[in-house]
Short mmCIF file of C-alpha atoms and ligand atoms in Angstrom, two decimals:
data_model
loop_
_atom_site.label_atom_id
_atom_site.label_comp_id
_atom_site.label_asym_id
_atom_site.label_seq_id
_atom_site.Cartn_x
_atom_site.Cartn_y
_atom_site.Cartn_z
CA MET A 1 142.33 72.67 15.17
CA GLN A 2 139.43 74.37 13.10
CA VAL A 3 136.45 74.96 15.28
CA HIS A 4 133.12 75.04 13.39
CA GLU A 5 130.70 76.73 14.87
CA SER A 6 126.99 76.37 13.57
CA THR A 7 124.14 77.92 14.76
CA ILE A 8 120.80 76.23 15.27
CA VAL A 9 118.25 76.67 12.91
CA ALA A 10 116.46 73.52 13.09
CA THR A 11 116.83 70.94 16.49
CA PRO A 12 119.21 68.30 15.16
CA ALA A 13 117.79 65.19 15.23
CA ASP A 14 120.70 63.01 14.88
CA LEU A 15 122.55 64.59 17.69
CA ARG A 16 122.85 62.20 20.78
CA ILE A 17 124.61 62.37 24.48
CA ASP A 18 127.45 60.25 25.55
CA GLY A 19 125.12 57.55 27.84
CA ALA A 20 128.10 55.85 29.22
CA ARG A 21 129.82 59.47 29.98
CA LEU A 22 126.57 59.98 32.08
CA TRP A 23 126.54 57.05 33.85
CA ASP A 24 130.42 57.45 34.74
CA SER A 25 129.61 60.79 36.35
CA LEU A 26 126.38 59.54 38.35
CA MET A 27 128.73 56.87 39.75
CA GLN A 28 131.39 59.32 40.60
CA LEU A 29 128.96 61.70 42.20
CA ALA A 30 127.68 58.92 44.59
CA GLN A 31 130.93 57.95 45.86
CA ILE A 32 130.62 61.14 47.83
CA GLY A 33 128.39 60.16 50.79
CA ALA A 34 128.20 56.35 49.48
CA THR A 35 126.91 53.78 51.97
CA ASP A 36 127.56 50.49 52.66
CA LYS A 37 123.97 49.17 51.08
CA GLY A 38 125.14 51.12 47.50
CA GLY A 39 123.00 54.38 48.48
CA VAL A 40 123.89 57.72 49.21
CA CYS A 41 123.56 59.84 52.35
CA ARG A 42 124.53 63.46 51.50
CA LEU A 43 122.25 65.75 53.82
CA ALA A 44 121.90 69.43 52.70
CA LEU A 45 124.41 72.03 53.31
CA THR A 46 126.89 69.47 55.04
CA GLU A 47 130.55 68.87 53.95
CA LEU A 48 129.38 66.43 51.80
CA ASP A 49 127.05 68.36 50.03
CA ARG A 50 130.06 70.79 49.55
CA GLN A 51 132.04 68.16 47.96
CA ALA A 52 129.08 67.24 45.56
CA ARG A 53 128.63 70.91 44.83
CA GLU A 54 132.58 71.52 44.06
CA LEU A 55 132.86 68.18 41.71
CA PHE A 56 129.72 69.68 39.91
CA ILE A 57 131.19 72.88 39.12
CA ALA A 58 134.91 71.74 38.25
CA TRP A 59 132.59 69.60 35.70
CA ALA A 60 131.03 72.56 34.36
CA LYS A 61 133.93 74.74 34.04
CA GLU A 62 135.77 72.39 32.26
CA ILE A 63 133.19 73.09 29.19
CA GLY A 64 133.64 76.36 29.68
CA CYS A 65 130.58 77.25 31.88
CA SER A 66 129.91 80.56 34.14
CA VAL A 67 128.91 79.79 37.58
CA ARG A 68 126.75 81.76 39.42
CA VAL A 69 125.63 81.03 43.54
CA ASP A 70 122.43 82.71 45.12
CA ALA A 71 121.82 83.66 48.55
CA ILE A 72 120.14 80.15 49.19
CA GLY A 73 123.01 78.27 47.77
CA ASN A 74 121.30 77.48 44.42
CA ILE A 75 124.17 76.73 41.67
CA PHE A 76 123.33 78.01 38.21
CA VAL A 77 125.98 76.98 35.88
CA ARG A 78 125.21 78.81 32.32
CA ARG A 79 126.60 78.37 28.63
CA ALA A 80 126.30 81.29 26.63
CA GLY A 81 123.79 81.76 24.15
CA LEU A 82 124.49 83.78 20.99
CA ARG A 83 121.95 86.34 22.33
CA ASP A 84 123.08 86.01 25.92
CA ASP A 85 120.19 88.92 26.63
CA LEU A 86 117.59 85.99 26.29
CA PRO A 87 116.09 84.22 29.22
CA PRO A 88 118.09 81.24 29.32
CA VAL A 89 116.32 77.39 29.27
CA MET A 90 116.99 75.65 31.88
CA THR A 91 117.20 72.46 33.53
CA GLY A 92 118.15 71.09 36.95
CA SER A 93 117.48 69.10 40.20
CA HIS A 94 119.02 68.77 43.17
CA ILE A 95 122.05 66.75 44.75
CA ASP A 96 121.22 66.33 48.40
CA THR A 97 119.78 63.16 49.23
CA GLN A 98 117.60 61.20 52.27
CA PRO A 99 119.78 59.50 54.98
CA THR A 100 118.98 56.80 53.50
CA GLY A 101 119.22 57.75 49.89
CA GLY A 102 119.82 56.57 46.41
CA LYS A 103 122.26 57.62 43.87
CA PHE A 104 119.60 58.63 40.95
CA ASP A 105 116.85 60.84 42.76
CA GLY A 106 117.70 64.45 41.67
CA ASN A 107 121.58 63.67 40.59
CA TYR A 108 120.12 62.22 37.58
CA GLY A 109 118.70 65.66 36.81
CA VAL A 110 121.56 68.01 37.58
CA LEU A 111 123.95 65.56 35.63
CA ALA A 112 121.53 65.03 32.73
CA GLY A 113 121.55 68.49 32.42
CA LEU A 114 125.56 68.86 32.64
CA GLU A 115 125.37 66.08 30.11
CA VAL A 116 123.42 68.20 27.30
CA LEU A 117 125.93 71.13 27.68
CA ARG A 118 129.06 68.48 27.30
CA THR A 119 127.45 67.20 24.18
CA LEU A 120 126.69 70.58 22.75
CA ALA A 121 130.00 71.33 23.57
CA ASP A 122 131.34 68.41 21.93
CA ALA A 123 129.55 69.12 18.97
CA ASN A 124 130.71 72.91 19.01
CA VAL A 125 126.57 73.57 18.63
CA GLN A 126 125.89 77.27 19.73
CA THR A 127 122.42 77.95 20.49
CA VAL A 128 120.63 81.02 20.54
CA ALA A 129 119.15 81.56 24.14
CA PRO A 130 121.66 80.60 26.72
CA LEU A 131 121.39 77.27 28.61
CA GLU A 132 121.50 76.81 32.60
CA VAL A 133 121.91 73.84 34.76
CA ALA A 134 120.41 74.49 38.29
CA VAL A 135 121.09 72.45 41.34
CA TRP A 136 118.77 73.57 43.97
CA THR A 137 119.60 73.63 47.86
CA ASN A 138 118.08 71.02 50.26
CA GLU A 139 115.15 69.71 47.85
CA GLU A 140 114.66 66.68 50.24
CA GLY A 141 113.86 68.49 53.68
CA SER A 142 115.80 65.86 55.53
CA ARG A 143 117.61 68.08 57.53
CA PHE A 144 115.75 71.71 57.04
CA VAL A 145 112.45 71.91 56.77
CA PRO A 146 110.37 73.26 54.31
CA VAL A 147 111.67 70.93 51.78
CA MET A 148 112.20 72.27 48.32
CA MET A 149 114.00 75.01 49.92
CA GLY A 150 115.83 76.41 47.24
CA SER A 151 113.39 76.51 44.38
CA GLY A 152 110.88 77.66 46.60
CA VAL A 153 112.62 80.78 47.49
CA PHE A 154 113.70 81.21 43.72
CA ALA A 155 109.77 80.87 43.12
CA GLY A 156 109.00 82.94 45.83
CA ALA A 157 107.08 80.48 47.77
CA PHE A 158 108.61 81.64 50.80
CA THR A 159 111.06 84.40 51.74
CA LEU A 160 114.48 83.97 51.54
CA GLU A 161 114.90 85.51 55.27
CA HIS A 162 112.30 82.39 56.27
CA ALA A 163 114.37 79.78 54.76
CA LEU A 164 117.47 81.28 56.27
CA ALA A 165 116.20 81.14 59.75
CA GLN A 166 115.25 77.57 59.54
CA ARG A 167 117.10 75.28 62.11
CA ASP A 168 118.42 71.37 61.98
CA ARG A 169 117.95 69.20 65.04
CA GLU A 170 121.36 70.45 66.44
CA GLY A 171 120.21 74.47 66.01
CA VAL A 172 122.07 75.06 63.11
CA SER A 173 120.33 77.70 61.25
CA VAL A 174 120.40 77.41 56.84
CA ARG A 175 122.24 80.65 57.30
CA ASP A 176 125.17 79.52 59.07
CA ALA A 177 125.23 76.13 57.35
CA LEU A 178 125.41 77.66 54.07
CA THR A 179 128.21 80.14 55.43
CA ALA A 180 130.07 76.98 56.76
CA ILE A 181 130.04 75.61 53.48
CA GLY A 182 131.07 78.83 51.58
CA TYR A 183 127.56 78.31 49.62
CA ALA A 184 126.03 81.90 51.14
CA GLY A 185 126.05 83.69 47.54
CA GLU A 186 124.50 86.84 45.97
CA SER A 187 121.25 88.13 47.17
CA GLY A 188 119.23 89.80 44.59
CA LYS A 189 116.09 89.60 42.60
CA PRO A 190 116.01 85.55 40.94
CA HIS A 191 116.65 85.91 37.16
CA THR A 192 114.09 85.34 34.48
CA VAL A 193 113.78 81.92 33.53
CA GLY A 194 112.60 81.11 29.50
CA ALA A 195 111.84 77.67 30.08
CA TYR A 196 112.28 74.96 32.77
CA PHE A 197 112.77 71.22 32.37
CA GLU A 198 113.62 68.46 34.87
CA ALA A 199 114.51 65.01 34.45
CA HIS A 200 113.87 62.75 37.33
CA ILE A 201 113.42 59.21 38.17
CA GLU A 202 110.18 58.18 38.14
CA GLN A 203 109.97 57.18 42.19
CA GLY A 204 106.71 55.25 41.36
CA PRO A 205 105.93 52.08 39.56
CA VAL A 206 103.85 53.05 36.64
CA LEU A 207 106.34 53.25 33.90
CA GLU A 208 107.67 49.90 34.70
CA ALA A 209 104.14 48.47 34.96
CA HIS A 210 103.70 49.40 31.38
CA ASP A 211 107.01 49.03 30.18
CA LYS A 212 107.77 52.61 28.85
CA THR A 213 110.76 54.18 28.78
CA ILE A 214 109.65 58.07 29.03
CA GLY A 215 106.99 59.33 31.19
CA VAL A 216 105.43 62.65 29.91
CA VAL A 217 104.64 64.64 32.98
CA GLN A 218 101.42 66.38 32.70
CA GLY A 219 101.56 68.19 36.28
CA ALA A 220 101.96 67.41 39.76
CA LEU A 221 99.36 66.31 42.40
CA GLY A 222 98.12 68.87 44.63
CA GLN A 223 98.31 67.96 48.31
CA ARG A 224 96.85 68.97 51.77
CA TRP A 225 98.44 67.36 54.87
CA TYR A 226 96.62 67.50 58.19
CA ASP A 227 97.16 66.65 61.78
CA VAL A 228 94.36 64.98 63.19
CA THR A 229 93.73 64.37 66.75
CA VAL A 230 91.56 61.97 68.73
CA HIS A 231 90.68 62.65 72.17
CA GLY A 232 89.45 59.85 74.25
CA MET A 233 89.70 59.04 78.03
CA GLU A 234 92.44 56.82 79.13
CA ALA A 235 91.19 54.25 81.75
CA HIS A 236 92.43 50.60 82.76
CA ALA A 237 92.26 48.31 80.50
CA GLY A 238 90.91 45.57 83.00
CA PRO A 239 88.16 47.18 85.12
CA THR A 240 86.56 49.35 82.34
CA PRO A 241 83.74 47.39 80.37
CA MET A 242 83.97 47.50 76.57
CA GLU A 243 80.65 49.59 76.55
CA LEU A 244 81.84 52.49 78.83
CA ARG A 245 85.06 53.34 76.83
CA ARG A 246 86.23 56.17 74.99
CA ASP A 247 88.99 54.58 72.91
CA ALA A 248 90.49 57.05 70.97
CA LEU A 249 92.97 54.78 68.98
CA LEU A 250 90.05 52.69 67.99
CA VAL A 251 87.98 55.90 66.78
CA ALA A 252 91.81 56.29 64.77
CA ALA A 253 91.77 53.32 63.22
CA ASP A 254 88.15 53.91 61.75
CA LEU A 255 89.71 57.40 60.82
CA ILE A 256 92.88 55.41 58.49
CA HIS A 257 90.06 53.00 56.64
CA ALA A 258 88.22 56.33 56.03
CA VAL A 259 90.85 57.66 54.39
CA ASN A 260 91.79 54.98 52.22
CA ARG A 261 88.32 54.90 51.33
CA ILE A 262 88.31 58.41 50.60
CA ALA A 263 91.42 58.08 47.93
CA LEU A 264 89.65 55.43 46.26
CA ASP A 265 86.32 57.15 45.97
CA HIS A 266 88.42 59.27 44.04
CA ALA A 267 90.37 57.44 41.55
CA PRO A 268 92.42 57.38 39.31
CA HIS A 269 94.74 60.11 40.74
CA GLY A 270 93.23 60.52 44.76
CA ARG A 271 95.60 59.46 47.15
CA GLY A 272 95.22 59.15 50.94
CA THR A 273 97.39 57.93 53.32
CA VAL A 274 97.99 57.86 57.42
CA GLY A 275 101.84 57.66 57.57
CA TRP A 276 102.49 58.50 61.58
CA LEU A 277 100.59 57.79 64.67
CA ASP A 278 101.19 59.43 68.41
CA VAL A 279 99.62 57.17 70.68
CA HIS A 280 99.02 58.44 74.15
CA PRO A 281 100.39 57.29 77.00
CA ASN A 282 101.16 54.32 74.44
CA SER A 283 100.87 51.81 77.01
CA ARG A 284 99.86 48.14 77.03
CA ASN A 285 97.22 48.21 79.64
CA VAL A 286 95.92 51.70 79.45
CA ILE A 287 92.78 52.35 77.06
CA PRO A 288 94.19 55.08 74.85
CA GLY A 289 93.28 58.46 76.00
CA ARG A 290 94.26 60.52 72.71
CA VAL A 291 95.97 59.56 69.72
CA THR A 292 97.09 62.40 66.79
CA LEU A 293 97.58 60.65 63.22
CA THR A 294 99.01 62.30 59.95
CA VAL A 295 96.63 62.56 57.04
CA ASP A 296 98.07 62.95 53.40
CA LEU A 297 95.74 63.70 50.76
CA ARG A 298 96.64 64.01 46.96
CA ALA A 299 94.74 64.98 43.60
CA ALA A 300 95.23 65.98 40.28
CA ASP A 301 92.90 68.69 40.08
CA ASP A 302 91.71 71.21 42.82
CA THR A 303 87.70 70.20 42.83
CA THR A 304 88.71 66.93 43.49
CA LEU A 305 91.04 67.55 46.29
CA THR A 306 88.60 70.13 47.94
CA ALA A 307 85.88 67.26 47.64
CA MET A 308 88.60 64.85 49.44
CA ASP A 309 88.99 67.89 51.96
CA ALA A 310 85.24 67.65 53.09
CA ALA A 311 84.89 64.12 53.27
CA LEU A 312 87.78 63.74 55.59
CA ARG A 313 86.05 66.64 57.75
CA ALA A 314 82.63 64.98 57.20
CA THR A 315 84.35 61.60 58.37
CA CYS A 316 85.73 62.81 61.72
CA SER A 317 82.46 65.16 62.52
CA THR A 318 80.71 61.86 62.17
CA ALA A 319 83.17 60.13 64.13
CA SER A 320 83.20 62.37 66.96
CA GLU A 321 79.21 62.60 67.09
CA LYS A 322 78.86 58.66 67.21
CA ASN A 323 81.95 58.48 69.54
CA GLY A 324 81.40 61.28 72.07
CA ILE A 325 84.58 62.20 71.66
CA ALA A 326 86.17 65.43 70.11
CA VAL A 327 88.62 65.04 66.57
CA ASP A 328 90.34 67.85 65.71
CA VAL A 329 91.28 68.26 62.31
CA GLU A 330 94.13 70.63 61.52
CA GLN A 331 95.68 71.51 57.88
CA VAL A 332 99.58 72.03 58.02
CA VAL A 333 100.49 72.32 54.64
CA TYR A 334 98.33 73.00 51.01
CA PHE A 335 100.09 72.87 47.77
CA PRO A 336 97.70 73.68 44.69
CA PRO A 337 97.85 70.68 41.89
CA GLN A 338 100.62 72.03 39.52
CA PRO A 339 99.69 71.55 35.53
CA PHE A 340 103.11 72.00 33.35
CA ALA A 341 103.05 74.05 30.58
CA ALA A 342 101.39 72.85 27.45
CA GLU A 343 104.04 73.52 25.04
CA LEU A 344 106.80 72.20 27.02
CA VAL A 345 104.95 69.13 27.83
CA GLY A 346 104.53 68.53 23.82
CA ALA A 347 108.16 69.21 23.40
CA VAL A 348 109.20 66.03 25.96
CA LYS A 349 106.26 64.02 24.00
CA GLN A 350 107.82 65.12 20.64
CA GLY A 351 111.51 64.57 21.66
CA ALA A 352 110.28 60.89 22.42
CA ASP A 353 108.52 60.38 19.26
CA ARG A 354 111.58 62.02 17.51
CA LEU A 355 113.95 59.45 19.34
CA GLY A 356 111.43 56.30 18.50
CA LEU A 357 111.11 55.86 22.27
CA SER A 358 107.96 54.49 24.10
CA SER A 359 106.14 57.20 26.30
CA MET A 360 103.25 57.54 28.30
CA ASP A 361 101.65 60.47 30.17
CA VAL A 362 102.08 60.50 33.75
CA ILE A 363 100.99 62.78 36.82
CA SER A 364 103.84 63.19 39.24
CA GLY A 365 102.48 62.11 42.87
CA ALA A 366 105.77 63.81 44.68
CA GLY A 367 106.63 67.47 44.93
CA HIS A 368 109.69 68.22 42.82
CA ASP A 369 111.56 71.61 42.40
CA ALA A 370 110.01 72.00 38.83
CA VAL A 371 106.58 72.16 40.52
CA TYR A 372 108.08 75.44 42.38
CA LEU A 373 109.64 76.48 38.99
CA ALA A 374 106.32 76.39 37.18
CA ARG A 375 104.71 79.23 39.20
CA VAL A 376 107.17 81.68 37.72
CA ALA A 377 108.34 79.88 34.38
CA PRO A 378 106.81 77.48 31.66
CA ALA A 379 108.04 74.06 33.16
CA ALA A 380 107.93 70.39 32.47
CA MET A 381 109.61 66.98 33.28
CA ILE A 382 110.61 64.12 32.23
CA PHE A 383 110.29 60.57 33.95
CA VAL A 384 112.30 57.38 33.31
CA PRO A 385 111.45 54.24 35.23
CA CYS A 386 113.25 53.26 38.40
CA LYS A 387 114.09 49.46 39.30
CA ASP A 388 110.64 48.14 41.01
CA GLY A 389 109.45 52.10 41.33
CA ILE A 390 111.55 52.10 44.81
CA SER A 391 113.20 55.60 45.61
CA HIS A 392 113.99 57.09 48.92
CA ASN A 393 115.94 54.02 49.48
CA GLU A 394 119.51 52.65 49.23
CA ILE A 395 118.84 50.12 46.78
CA GLU A 396 117.07 52.80 44.54
CA ASP A 397 118.40 51.73 40.93
CA ALA A 398 117.34 52.76 37.42
CA ARG A 399 118.94 51.26 34.14
CA ALA A 400 122.07 52.98 32.41
CA ASP A 401 119.85 52.83 29.00
CA HIS A 402 116.63 54.40 30.56
CA LEU A 403 118.86 57.52 31.99
CA GLU A 404 120.31 57.94 28.34
CA ALA A 405 116.92 58.14 26.90
CA GLY A 406 115.89 60.32 29.23
CA CYS A 407 118.55 62.50 28.58
CA ASN A 408 118.44 62.34 24.95
CA VAL A 409 114.64 63.61 25.57
CA LEU A 410 116.01 66.51 28.10
CA LEU A 411 118.23 67.36 24.78
CA GLN A 412 115.98 67.54 22.12
CA ALA A 413 113.41 69.48 24.51
CA MET A 414 115.89 71.98 25.35
CA LEU A 415 117.07 72.87 22.09
CA ASP A 416 113.34 73.11 20.78
CA ALA A 417 112.70 75.44 23.73
CA ALA A 418 115.83 77.45 22.97
CA LEU A 419 115.00 77.95 19.24
CA LYS A 420 111.53 79.15 20.23
CA LEU A 421 112.91 81.63 22.41
CA GLY A 422 115.66 82.72 20.30
CA SER A 423 113.17 83.34 17.26
CA ALA A 424 111.06 85.66 19.10
CA PRO A 425 111.85 89.21 17.95
CA ALA A 426 115.14 91.18 19.15
ZN1 ZN B 1 114.16 64.13 43.64
#
């Protein structure tokens, strides 16, 4: 057999991924941890996670990729470049899921990356810069906290030691879980990344509502999470007249409305959610004496997020004065808004245009591994629609033609980036 090795001088606009092969691989991977309702339960660093990792690595080796595992269990499969000293163009995502997760969240980004490498292998296309596909450990944060653990360590958001010491509800540490499944890899400084792309289902309803195939992700919303505690006074529900009560839940109810209003006041990207309540003593005939609620505020820029933070704190202190009870506000998480690299975002848009695909600019409301990668490398994301915008649910679904389209955009964008990196002086 004669092999023609063509070096890329321009991104071949006619090169296409194999959509059926991508779909088949997604369905095969989804068998590992498959649930009765058609979803996937594959928690991080479990036996099922190990099986999924093995399958992915076997697929990567079939096309001649080398494999490396780092100390937090991130997997990097690599297709060598002509100038292998150049920092790689990387893509990737995660293959751990929520307990009632779907087939596409994370898995799509990993297998779209693999499909790009398979397509290049089939076509004997050699890139100048090397290409890598990463599988990031414990993105979901369901078994171990913090979320986006592997990419967080890689990007230096927190230390390896901090991550390894975290424990699940059974008391098993990340360190022991990694060793148990054989994925405690080499330690050492994370390698330099030339460019990072991540394809992902949107996990929201915007693309579907606008009937667009490709979401050109401009960045990710910043987030502030709080624990708010309202201190009232428990008393008997019968003998205590209404005007003499200090009902913590009643004040909390006002706060829930206020959080919603704060988000609406900061349209279009402001978000405000109270997702969890703890009512004490939570008894039918006792006036609630203490309520703790979680508040999740998000915005596209820090000025807005700061204004929302101020509004929340003002609301809480007004509620405290008006009702004569203490309201404590404690911020527990802060993720700054993360804009993506203009050049890479442009490559995604260009890829969609070149392929004749409908697209629109979107912003990611959720955290993703790409958000951490953006701290250490130019990064961008490609969203494709998912059915009814539903994710983190066993019924999560996406159309094969949309997944194929997003993967083709990924191919174009990665080749563009590899070409740019390759044209830098040696
Ligand atoms: Zn995900």
